[in-house]
mmCIF file of C-alpha atoms in Angstrom:
data_model
loop_
_atom_site.group_PDB
_atom_site.id
_atom_site.type_symbol
_atom_site.label_atom_id
_atom_site.label_comp_id
_atom_site.label_asym_id
_atom_site.label_seq_id
_atom_site.Cartn_x
_atom_site.Cartn_y
_atom_site.Cartn_z
ATOM 1 C CA MET A 1 57.864 19.203 9.697
ATOM 2 C CA ARG A 2 58.377 16.444 7.173
ATOM 3 C CA TRP A 3 55.167 17.347 5.360
ATOM 4 C CA LEU A 4 56.345 20.919 4.942
ATOM 5 C CA SER A 5 59.711 19.857 3.536
ATOM 6 C CA ALA A 6 57.971 17.415 1.191
ATOM 7 C CA TYR A 7 55.631 20.167 0.017
ATOM 8 C CA LEU A 8 58.526 22.552 -0.604
ATOM 9 C CA ARG A 9 60.321 19.829 -2.532
ATOM 10 C CA TYR A 10 57.291 18.846 -4.684
ATOM 11 C CA PRO A 11 54.856 21.793 -4.503
ATOM 12 C CA HIS A 12 53.011 21.097 -7.760
ATOM 13 C CA ALA A 13 52.406 17.402 -7.034
ATOM 14 C CA ILE A 14 51.200 18.046 -3.473
ATOM 15 C CA SER A 15 48.918 20.880 -4.627
ATOM 16 C CA ALA A 16 47.433 18.627 -7.313
ATOM 17 C CA ILE A 17 46.743 15.887 -4.757
ATOM 18 C CA LEU A 18 45.084 18.347 -2.372
ATOM 19 C CA ALA A 19 43.008 19.846 -5.177
ATOM 20 C CA ALA A 20 41.923 16.380 -6.311
ATOM 21 C CA GLY A 21 40.940 15.509 -2.744
ATOM 22 C CA VAL A 22 38.837 18.665 -2.449
ATOM 23 C CA ILE A 23 37.156 18.054 -5.812
ATOM 24 C CA PHE A 24 36.361 14.426 -5.005
ATOM 25 C CA GLY A 25 35.106 15.493 -1.578
ATOM 26 C CA VAL A 26 32.703 18.043 -3.076
ATOM 27 C CA ILE A 27 31.468 15.527 -5.659
ATOM 28 C CA SER A 28 30.996 12.866 -2.981
ATOM 29 C CA LEU A 29 29.092 15.313 -0.787
ATOM 30 C CA ARG A 30 26.714 16.163 -3.626
ATOM 31 C CA GLU A 31 26.171 12.509 -4.553
ATOM 32 C CA LEU A 32 25.967 11.205 -0.983
ATOM 33 C CA PRO A 33 22.621 9.412 -0.461
ATOM 34 C CA LEU A 34 20.596 11.057 2.295
ATOM 35 C CA ASN A 35 17.932 9.581 4.578
ATOM 36 C CA LEU A 36 16.292 11.071 7.642
ATOM 37 C CA PHE A 37 17.426 8.096 9.764
ATOM 38 C CA PRO A 38 19.724 5.171 8.955
ATOM 39 C CA ASP A 39 18.087 1.855 8.107
ATOM 40 C CA ALA A 40 19.193 0.278 11.385
ATOM 41 C CA ASN A 41 16.055 -1.571 12.484
ATOM 42 C CA TYR A 42 15.815 -5.343 12.545
ATOM 43 C CA PRO A 43 13.840 -6.822 9.626
ATOM 44 C CA GLN A 44 10.256 -7.355 10.748
ATOM 45 C CA VAL A 45 7.215 -8.967 9.197
ATOM 46 C CA SER A 46 3.714 -8.471 10.579
ATOM 47 C CA VAL A 47 0.836 -10.866 9.925
ATOM 48 C CA LEU A 48 -2.815 -9.883 10.367
ATOM 49 C CA LEU A 49 -5.181 -12.798 10.998
ATOM 50 C CA VAL A 50 -8.938 -12.157 10.880
ATOM 51 C CA TRP A 51 -11.693 -14.546 11.965
ATOM 52 C CA PRO A 52 -15.059 -12.731 11.704
ATOM 53 C CA GLY A 53 -17.234 -13.114 14.787
ATOM 54 C CA ALA A 54 -14.578 -14.774 16.966
ATOM 55 C CA SER A 55 -13.880 -13.641 20.510
ATOM 56 C CA ALA A 56 -10.402 -12.722 21.739
ATOM 57 C CA VAL A 57 -10.200 -16.016 23.680
ATOM 58 C CA ASP A 58 -10.968 -18.058 20.557
ATOM 59 C CA MET A 59 -8.515 -16.017 18.511
ATOM 60 C CA GLU A 60 -5.751 -16.792 21.002
ATOM 61 C CA ASP A 61 -6.551 -20.487 21.459
ATOM 62 C CA ARG A 62 -7.171 -21.502 17.867
ATOM 63 C CA ILE A 63 -5.215 -19.004 15.757
ATOM 64 C CA SER A 64 -2.659 -16.824 17.506
ATOM 65 C CA ARG A 65 -1.032 -19.620 19.522
ATOM 66 C CA ASN A 66 -0.601 -21.877 16.476
ATOM 67 C CA ALA A 67 0.779 -19.023 14.394
ATOM 68 C CA GLU A 68 3.279 -17.998 17.076
ATOM 69 C CA LYS A 69 4.620 -21.532 17.482
ATOM 70 C CA ALA A 70 5.040 -22.038 13.757
ATOM 71 C CA LEU A 71 6.621 -18.646 13.009
ATOM 72 C CA ALA A 72 9.006 -18.913 15.968
ATOM 73 C CA GLY A 73 10.577 -21.940 14.285
ATOM 74 C CA ILE A 74 11.717 -20.000 11.202
ATOM 75 C CA ASP A 75 15.480 -19.649 10.805
ATOM 76 C CA GLN A 76 17.114 -16.499 12.312
ATOM 77 C CA VAL A 77 14.037 -15.357 14.267
ATOM 78 C CA ARG A 78 14.864 -13.075 17.222
ATOM 79 C CA ARG A 79 11.411 -12.874 18.778
ATOM 80 C CA VAL A 80 7.709 -13.170 18.034
ATOM 81 C CA ARG A 81 5.080 -10.831 19.483
ATOM 82 C CA ALA A 82 1.303 -11.130 19.256
ATOM 83 C CA SER A 83 -1.595 -8.802 19.954
ATOM 84 C CA VAL A 84 -5.049 -10.371 20.138
ATOM 85 C CA ARG A 85 -8.465 -8.730 20.060
ATOM 86 C CA ASP A 86 -11.955 -9.782 19.095
ATOM 87 C CA GLU A 87 -11.912 -11.047 15.495
ATOM 88 C CA THR A 88 -8.252 -10.103 14.888
ATOM 89 C CA ALA A 89 -4.755 -11.214 15.848
ATOM 90 C CA ALA A 90 -1.584 -9.384 14.821
ATOM 91 C CA VAL A 91 1.634 -11.417 14.965
ATOM 92 C CA THR A 92 4.962 -9.610 14.450
ATOM 93 C CA VAL A 93 8.112 -11.603 13.677
ATOM 94 C CA GLU A 94 11.504 -9.935 14.172
ATOM 95 C CA PHE A 95 14.586 -11.372 12.448
ATOM 96 C CA GLU A 96 18.352 -11.011 12.792
ATOM 97 C CA TYR A 97 20.137 -8.406 10.673
ATOM 98 C CA GLU A 98 21.558 -11.134 8.432
ATOM 99 C CA LYS A 99 18.060 -12.076 7.304
ATOM 100 C CA GLY A 100 16.971 -10.020 4.323
ATOM 101 C CA LEU A 101 13.444 -8.656 4.375
ATOM 102 C CA ASP A 102 12.538 -10.390 1.107
ATOM 103 C CA ALA A 103 13.701 -13.757 2.477
ATOM 104 C CA ALA A 104 11.834 -13.090 5.742
ATOM 105 C CA VAL A 105 8.551 -12.413 3.920
ATOM 106 C CA THR A 106 8.995 -15.552 1.819
ATOM 107 C CA ASP A 107 9.658 -17.738 4.868
ATOM 108 C CA VAL A 108 6.680 -16.294 6.779
ATOM 109 C CA SER A 109 4.364 -16.807 3.799
ATOM 110 C CA SER A 110 5.549 -20.398 3.327
ATOM 111 C CA GLU A 111 5.063 -21.199 7.013
ATOM 112 C CA LEU A 112 1.552 -19.732 7.029
ATOM 113 C CA ASN A 113 0.617 -21.806 3.977
ATOM 114 C CA ARG A 114 1.861 -24.918 5.784
ATOM 115 C CA ILE A 115 -0.305 -24.369 8.876
ATOM 116 C CA MET A 116 -3.436 -23.036 7.132
ATOM 117 C CA PRO A 117 -5.259 -26.411 7.564
ATOM 118 C CA LEU A 118 -5.032 -25.875 11.349
ATOM 119 C CA PHE A 119 -7.090 -22.682 11.159
ATOM 120 C CA PRO A 120 -10.912 -22.474 10.962
ATOM 121 C CA THR A 121 -12.262 -22.490 7.427
ATOM 122 C CA GLU A 122 -14.147 -19.245 8.142
ATOM 123 C CA MET A 123 -10.893 -17.345 8.739
ATOM 124 C CA LEU A 124 -9.896 -14.829 6.069
ATOM 125 C CA SER A 125 -6.632 -15.126 4.178
ATOM 126 C CA PRO A 126 -3.693 -13.780 6.231
ATOM 127 C CA ALA A 127 -2.392 -10.345 5.305
ATOM 128 C CA ILE A 128 1.411 -9.963 5.399
ATOM 129 C CA PHE A 129 3.068 -6.566 5.897
ATOM 130 C CA ARG A 130 6.737 -5.653 5.591
ATOM 131 C CA ILE A 131 8.046 -3.397 8.366
ATOM 132 C CA SER A 132 11.133 -1.274 7.691
ATOM 133 C CA ASP A 133 12.201 2.359 7.633
ATOM 134 C CA ALA A 134 11.085 2.461 4.001
ATOM 135 C CA VAL A 135 7.422 2.225 5.065
ATOM 136 C CA MET A 136 7.665 5.748 6.507
ATOM 137 C CA PRO A 137 6.360 8.183 3.851
ATOM 138 C CA VAL A 138 9.002 10.567 2.522
ATOM 139 C CA LEU A 139 6.255 12.948 1.416
ATOM 140 C CA THR A 140 2.544 13.375 2.163
ATOM 141 C CA LEU A 141 0.394 15.268 -0.317
ATOM 142 C CA ALA A 142 -3.067 16.717 0.282
ATOM 143 C CA VAL A 143 -5.206 16.456 -2.853
ATOM 144 C CA THR A 144 -8.399 18.471 -3.271
ATOM 145 C CA ALA A 145 -10.539 19.665 -6.149
ATOM 146 C CA SER A 146 -9.240 22.841 -7.740
ATOM 147 C CA GLU A 147 -11.208 26.078 -7.385
ATOM 148 C CA ARG A 148 -12.227 25.869 -11.035
ATOM 149 C CA THR A 149 -14.285 22.700 -10.514
ATOM 150 C CA SER A 150 -17.133 21.567 -8.287
ATOM 151 C CA MET A 151 -15.796 18.011 -7.949
ATOM 152 C CA ASP A 152 -16.530 16.359 -4.595
ATOM 153 C CA LEU A 153 -13.977 14.397 -2.562
ATOM 154 C CA SER A 154 -15.433 11.019 -3.563
ATOM 155 C CA LYS A 155 -14.516 11.758 -7.182
ATOM 156 C CA VAL A 156 -11.110 13.047 -6.067
ATOM 157 C CA ARG A 157 -10.557 9.781 -4.191
ATOM 158 C CA GLN A 158 -11.508 7.799 -7.291
ATOM 159 C CA LEU A 159 -8.963 9.707 -9.407
ATOM 160 C CA CYS A 160 -6.270 9.302 -6.747
ATOM 161 C CA ASP A 161 -6.902 5.548 -6.467
ATOM 162 C CA ASN A 162 -6.353 5.100 -10.183
ATOM 163 C CA GLU A 163 -4.837 7.654 -12.590
ATOM 164 C CA VAL A 164 -3.022 9.843 -10.029
ATOM 165 C CA ARG A 165 -1.503 6.877 -8.206
ATOM 166 C CA GLU A 166 -0.273 5.383 -11.475
ATOM 167 C CA ALA A 167 1.313 8.705 -12.446
ATOM 168 C CA PHE A 168 3.349 8.835 -9.226
ATOM 169 C CA LEU A 169 4.346 5.165 -9.456
ATOM 170 C CA ARG A 170 5.997 5.893 -12.817
ATOM 171 C CA ILE A 171 8.440 8.299 -11.118
ATOM 172 C CA ASP A 172 11.929 6.929 -10.564
ATOM 173 C CA GLY A 173 12.522 6.112 -6.895
ATOM 174 C CA VAL A 174 8.837 5.813 -5.909
ATOM 175 C CA ALA A 175 8.099 2.282 -4.705
ATOM 176 C CA ASP A 176 4.483 2.694 -3.566
ATOM 177 C CA VAL A 177 1.732 5.275 -3.115
ATOM 178 C CA GLU A 178 -0.781 4.961 -0.284
ATOM 179 C CA VAL A 179 -4.167 6.634 -0.769
ATOM 180 C CA PHE A 180 -6.204 7.398 2.337
ATOM 181 C CA GLY A 181 -8.814 9.785 3.678
ATOM 182 C CA GLY A 182 -12.171 8.054 3.298
ATOM 183 C CA TYR A 183 -14.540 8.299 0.342
ATOM 184 C CA ALA A 184 -13.546 4.922 -1.123
ATOM 185 C CA PRO A 185 -15.993 4.305 -4.013
ATOM 186 C CA GLU A 186 -18.394 1.375 -3.994
ATOM 187 C CA ILE A 187 -21.514 0.169 -5.755
ATOM 188 C CA GLN A 188 -24.532 0.019 -3.450
ATOM 189 C CA VAL A 189 -27.516 -2.245 -4.065
ATOM 190 C CA VAL A 190 -30.589 -1.069 -2.127
ATOM 191 C CA VAL A 191 -33.212 -3.819 -2.147
ATOM 192 C CA ASN A 192 -36.857 -2.768 -2.026
ATOM 193 C CA ARG A 193 -38.193 -5.260 0.494
ATOM 194 C CA ASP A 194 -41.808 -4.773 -0.562
ATOM 195 C CA LEU A 195 -41.031 -5.546 -4.205
ATOM 196 C CA ALA A 196 -38.833 -8.481 -3.205
ATOM 197 C CA ALA A 197 -41.556 -9.866 -0.928
ATOM 198 C CA ALA A 198 -44.120 -9.472 -3.716
ATOM 199 C CA HIS A 199 -41.971 -11.804 -5.822
ATOM 200 C CA GLY A 200 -41.460 -14.199 -2.917
ATOM 201 C CA LEU A 201 -37.799 -13.269 -2.439
ATOM 202 C CA PHE A 202 -35.915 -12.704 0.799
ATOM 203 C CA THR A 203 -32.830 -10.517 1.154
ATOM 204 C CA GLU A 204 -30.606 -13.542 1.802
ATOM 205 C CA ALA A 205 -31.667 -15.084 -1.512
ATOM 206 C CA VAL A 206 -30.871 -11.869 -3.355
ATOM 207 C CA VAL A 207 -27.426 -11.663 -1.734
ATOM 208 C CA SER A 208 -26.709 -15.283 -2.639
ATOM 209 C CA ALA A 209 -27.764 -14.721 -6.245
ATOM 210 C CA ILE A 210 -25.463 -11.695 -6.553
ATOM 211 C CA ALA A 211 -22.530 -13.580 -4.990
ATOM 212 C CA ALA A 212 -23.046 -16.541 -7.343
ATOM 213 C CA SER A 213 -23.286 -14.432 -10.506
ATOM 214 C CA HIS A 214 -20.762 -11.694 -9.739
ATOM 215 C CA ARG A 215 -17.559 -13.785 -9.849
ATOM 216 C CA ASN A 216 -15.207 -15.448 -12.300
ATOM 217 C CA ILE A 217 -15.068 -19.247 -12.223
ATOM 218 C CA PRO A 218 -11.988 -21.238 -13.342
ATOM 219 C CA GLY A 219 -13.024 -23.830 -15.915
ATOM 220 C CA GLY A 220 -9.858 -25.904 -16.113
ATOM 221 C CA THR A 221 -7.475 -26.405 -19.012
ATOM 222 C CA LEU A 222 -8.227 -27.617 -22.522
ATOM 223 C CA VAL A 223 -5.261 -29.666 -23.757
ATOM 224 C CA ARG A 224 -4.809 -29.817 -27.523
ATOM 225 C CA THR A 225 -2.126 -31.350 -29.693
ATOM 226 C CA ASP A 226 0.006 -28.214 -30.020
ATOM 227 C CA ASP A 227 -1.019 -26.060 -27.086
ATOM 228 C CA GLU A 228 -3.177 -25.635 -24.016
ATOM 229 C CA ILE A 229 -6.077 -23.242 -23.485
ATOM 230 C CA LEU A 230 -7.049 -21.948 -20.061
ATOM 231 C CA ILE A 231 -10.828 -21.881 -19.675
ATOM 232 C CA ARG A 232 -12.532 -19.342 -17.433
ATOM 233 C CA VAL A 233 -16.203 -18.482 -17.049
ATOM 234 C CA GLU A 234 -16.372 -14.707 -16.689
ATOM 235 C CA GLY A 235 -19.179 -13.600 -14.410
ATOM 236 C CA GLU A 236 -17.736 -10.533 -12.666
ATOM 237 C CA LYS A 237 -19.536 -7.400 -13.807
ATOM 238 C CA ALA A 238 -17.387 -4.512 -14.986
ATOM 239 C CA PHE A 239 -20.134 -1.857 -15.043
ATOM 240 C CA ARG A 240 -22.897 -0.848 -12.675
ATOM 241 C CA HIS A 241 -25.727 -1.380 -15.154
ATOM 242 C CA ASP A 242 -24.571 -4.967 -15.732
ATOM 243 C CA LEU A 243 -25.425 -5.784 -12.111
ATOM 244 C CA GLY A 244 -29.058 -4.961 -12.774
ATOM 245 C CA ARG A 245 -29.297 -7.847 -15.262
ATOM 246 C CA ILE A 246 -28.416 -10.499 -12.664
ATOM 247 C CA VAL A 247 -31.213 -13.072 -12.326
ATOM 248 C CA VAL A 248 -32.281 -13.285 -8.679
ATOM 249 C CA GLY A 249 -35.333 -15.516 -9.047
ATOM 250 C CA MET A 250 -38.186 -16.798 -11.197
ATOM 251 C CA ASP A 251 -41.799 -15.675 -11.140
ATOM 252 C CA PRO A 252 -44.721 -18.173 -11.161
ATOM 253 C CA GLY A 253 -45.085 -17.743 -14.922
ATOM 254 C CA GLY A 254 -41.514 -18.863 -15.551
ATOM 255 C CA GLY A 255 -40.167 -15.381 -16.212
ATOM 256 C CA GLU A 256 -36.859 -14.164 -14.851
ATOM 257 C CA ILE A 257 -36.752 -11.666 -12.002
ATOM 258 C CA LEU A 258 -33.807 -9.328 -12.525
ATOM 259 C CA LEU A 259 -32.000 -7.397 -9.829
ATOM 260 C CA HIS A 260 -33.044 -4.008 -11.170
ATOM 261 C CA ASP A 261 -36.703 -5.111 -10.846
ATOM 262 C CA ILE A 262 -36.491 -5.197 -7.058
ATOM 263 C CA ALA A 263 -33.497 -2.975 -6.187
ATOM 264 C CA HIS A 264 -31.987 0.429 -6.793
ATOM 265 C CA ILE A 265 -28.325 0.308 -7.862
ATOM 266 C CA ARG A 266 -26.212 3.411 -7.327
ATOM 267 C CA THR A 267 -22.607 4.550 -7.163
ATOM 268 C CA SER A 268 -21.589 5.863 -3.749
ATOM 269 C CA PHE A 269 -18.691 5.483 -1.333
ATOM 270 C CA GLU A 270 -17.948 3.282 1.657
ATOM 271 C CA GLU A 271 -18.746 4.315 5.192
ATOM 272 C CA ARG A 272 -15.910 6.636 6.151
ATOM 273 C CA LYS A 273 -13.516 4.994 8.599
ATOM 274 C CA SER A 274 -10.683 7.492 8.156
ATOM 275 C CA PHE A 275 -10.466 11.253 7.784
ATOM 276 C CA PHE A 276 -7.660 13.453 6.518
ATOM 277 C CA HIS A 277 -7.177 17.193 6.782
ATOM 278 C CA GLY A 278 -4.305 18.631 4.798
ATOM 279 C CA ASN A 279 -3.287 22.187 5.665
ATOM 280 C CA GLY A 280 -6.592 22.705 7.483
ATOM 281 C CA ASN A 281 -8.923 21.443 4.748
ATOM 282 C CA SER A 282 -10.649 18.121 4.117
ATOM 283 C CA ALA A 283 -8.623 16.306 1.490
ATOM 284 C CA ILE A 284 -7.463 12.974 0.137
ATOM 285 C CA GLY A 285 -3.992 12.015 1.330
ATOM 286 C CA LEU A 286 -1.177 10.509 -0.728
ATOM 287 C CA ASN A 287 1.794 8.937 1.057
ATOM 288 C CA ILE A 288 4.836 8.641 -1.227
ATOM 289 C CA LEU A 289 7.085 5.712 -0.232
ATOM 290 C CA ARG A 290 10.646 5.014 -1.338
ATOM 291 C CA GLY A 291 12.076 1.602 -2.097
ATOM 292 C CA GLU A 292 13.817 -0.384 0.618
ATOM 293 C CA ALA A 293 17.147 0.150 -1.135
ATOM 294 C CA GLY A 294 16.304 3.712 -2.153
ATOM 295 C CA HIS A 295 17.065 7.034 -0.488
ATOM 296 C CA VAL A 296 14.771 9.779 0.740
ATOM 297 C CA MET A 297 16.312 12.745 -1.060
ATOM 298 C CA HIS A 298 16.568 10.912 -4.372
ATOM 299 C CA THR A 299 12.842 10.111 -4.219
ATOM 300 C CA LEU A 300 11.930 13.624 -3.062
ATOM 301 C CA GLU A 301 13.908 15.327 -5.810
ATOM 302 C CA ALA A 302 12.360 13.048 -8.433
ATOM 303 C CA VAL A 303 8.831 13.768 -7.155
ATOM 304 C CA GLU A 304 9.461 17.523 -6.938
ATOM 305 C CA ALA A 305 10.729 17.517 -10.522
ATOM 306 C CA ALA A 306 7.659 15.609 -11.729
ATOM 307 C CA MET A 307 5.052 17.630 -9.804
ATOM 308 C CA PRO A 308 4.576 20.373 -12.468
ATOM 309 C CA ARG A 309 3.956 17.694 -15.106
ATOM 310 C CA ILE A 310 1.474 15.825 -12.894
ATOM 311 C CA ALA A 311 -0.340 19.034 -11.924
ATOM 312 C CA GLU A 312 -0.671 19.893 -15.616
ATOM 313 C CA ALA A 313 -2.017 16.401 -16.389
ATOM 314 C CA PHE A 314 -4.724 16.775 -13.702
ATOM 315 C CA PRO A 315 -5.950 20.398 -13.927
ATOM 316 C CA THR A 316 -9.085 19.608 -11.909
ATOM 317 C CA LEU A 317 -6.976 18.690 -8.844
ATOM 318 C CA SER A 318 -4.916 20.753 -6.433
ATOM 319 C CA PHE A 319 -1.762 19.241 -4.862
ATOM 320 C CA GLU A 320 -0.288 20.618 -1.636
ATOM 321 C CA ILE A 321 2.555 19.310 0.521
ATOM 322 C CA ALA A 322 1.202 18.391 3.952
ATOM 323 C CA ASP A 323 4.367 16.814 5.337
ATOM 324 C CA THR A 324 7.870 16.045 4.075
ATOM 325 C CA GLN A 325 11.145 14.645 5.387
ATOM 326 C CA GLY A 326 13.050 16.891 2.993
ATOM 327 C CA ASP A 327 12.951 20.053 5.133
ATOM 328 C CA LEU A 328 14.480 18.351 8.175
ATOM 329 C CA ILE A 329 17.151 16.612 6.086
ATOM 330 C CA ARG A 330 18.148 19.836 4.326
ATOM 331 C CA THR A 331 18.267 21.689 7.646
ATOM 332 C CA SER A 332 20.423 18.969 9.222
ATOM 333 C CA VAL A 333 22.889 19.021 6.316
ATOM 334 C CA SER A 334 22.990 22.811 6.322
ATOM 335 C CA ASN A 335 23.805 22.828 10.044
ATOM 336 C CA LEU A 336 26.919 20.758 9.353
ATOM 337 C CA PHE A 337 28.420 23.738 7.536
ATOM 338 C CA SER A 338 27.377 26.331 10.112
ATOM 339 C CA LEU A 339 30.049 27.871 12.313
ATOM 340 C CA PRO A 340 29.430 27.774 16.086
#
């Protein structure tokens, strides 16, 4: 009963300490960072290697095996796993907890650069992906055209890829925004074979002419007495109508044959390889991702506070929540205070 005698001897001091403990406990509870699951996974880095036209056997012999051997030699690697298919090989490297994800990505990138001469020249540049709990979206939004407009989903996708994505990235706590759901815009060049043949042109020649003219070429560095100037020949076309002025050949009279003379150039969208239905309707999806050092509820609260402003900035779009981690987190926290 020593605590009781101490309380009776110093009631005001003990009451103040207890009150301070309760106040600090309430403040700590309100400020406690909340995630759906703890970040307890080992740091992992995944590498996607693509060799167009290669069989699975060739991918394993000439690419996957070399990549596995090299990446297994990185410091603090726990294990290396590979999955090989025709044209692609996915190599996942798992590190010890002590290895930070940033350091792991840097080491993997450096090792891939070192062994690149061992790979076929036709292989595409490796794609490196970070794997952590932060890559799970804290919120998924379904974006459609509002009832007041007749905008199609290809235009919605174009807005989401650019202005809408930038608006969400400016929110505190949002590290990345993934846009998915098909309808990715592209410029299509439809060559009229009869017109091309009349000018003595084959499709391969037209494709080569477009590839040669539609790119920026580094021109080196001009060194002067006081400074240096970087020289670049700009050839990449910023607008659709500029593509039509690409020279694809010469006629017998010495005149230039332009692309728009033998082809129809139009704005369309890529062949749809993914579909998204949000709340039962076709839509464009937005995955909101937190930072690796961030917390789910902080990001969710920031996005929820900014949603009215974003909806007002894009009146032609409708935003609906398709999935969120917030409901489960709030329910779990609420259950902690429930009496059995």
